Amino acid sequence: MTLSAERTAPRAALQRGLGELALALPAGASDKLLAYLDLLAKWNKTYNLTAIRNPLQAVSHHLLDSLAVLPELPDRAGALVDVGSGAGLPGIPLAIAEPARRVTLNDANGKKGAFLRQAVIELDLHNTDVHVGRAETWRPAERFAVVITRGFSSLVNFLAACRHLAAPAGVLAAMKGAYPEAELAEVPADCDCSQVRRLRVPLLDAERHLVLCRVGA
């Protein structure tokens, strides 16, 4: 494959995926999304941010997987925090797709935090902040309408560590693969996680679900 073809293939895959998701992104957003993947590939050589190396696979597993949650988020304008953001997923694609939304990327790992800060600068994400530190001990000045994660292994752990980050009417959103029946059975009584959305991610032959939770005071 020529260098030109290597660059064209991810762009074509992204456009196809956006079409299947019926997402209309702001001008220049597709370019920023692909620039993000380039930046991720560059830093991945040193920081091992993701196991995915194939550019086409990165489009489906990173970009489209993140963007598929957009229609399911209940507050399209409220501030959002991506907890355990790691390589910036899903937070960076969401920040690019919704430049009017305030987005914060949170990770406890300093090296990942350094990448996130550099990505915010290089991608010119004026709506995005980075907080490096453990979610459990973080007390932000203002809480968030949406607290989302792709990085927590357990729904119960996510709720325990992050429920204090959600505004009173806010939602905690956990991105999952297969329907998390066992995890849902362990949810505390004061947490309502009854809204589980099945997601269809273009170009990705795998189950995806989004669990939307609201917690008591």
Short mmCIF file of C-alpha atoms in Angstrom, two decimals, residues 153-157 176 178-188 193 196 211:
data_model
loop_
_atom_site.label_atom_id
_atom_site.label_comp_id
_atom_site.label_asym_id
_atom_site.label_seq_id
_atom_site.Cartn_x
_atom_site.Cartn_y
_atom_site.Cartn_z
CA SER A 153 -13.06 -2.63 34.83
CA SER A 154 -16.05 -2.77 37.16
CA LEU A 155 -19.32 -0.83 37.19
CA VAL A 156 -19.41 -0.97 41.00
CA ASN A 157 -15.86 0.40 41.25
CA LYS A 176 -19.07 -1.77 28.19
CA ALA A 178 -21.16 -7.44 26.25
CA TYR A 179 -24.29 -6.78 28.32
CA PRO A 180 -22.91 -6.52 31.89
CA GLU A 181 -25.56 -8.59 33.64
CA ALA A 182 -23.36 -9.70 36.55
CA GLU A 183 -22.07 -6.16 37.16
CA LEU A 184 -25.57 -4.71 37.13
CA ALA A 185 -26.64 -7.21 39.78
CA GLU A 186 -24.02 -5.76 42.15
CA VAL A 187 -25.07 -2.10 41.80
CA PRO A 188 -25.90 -0.47 45.18
CA CYS A 193 -28.51 1.84 36.35
CA VAL A 196 -28.62 0.20 29.30
CA VAL A 211 -24.84 1.87 31.01
#
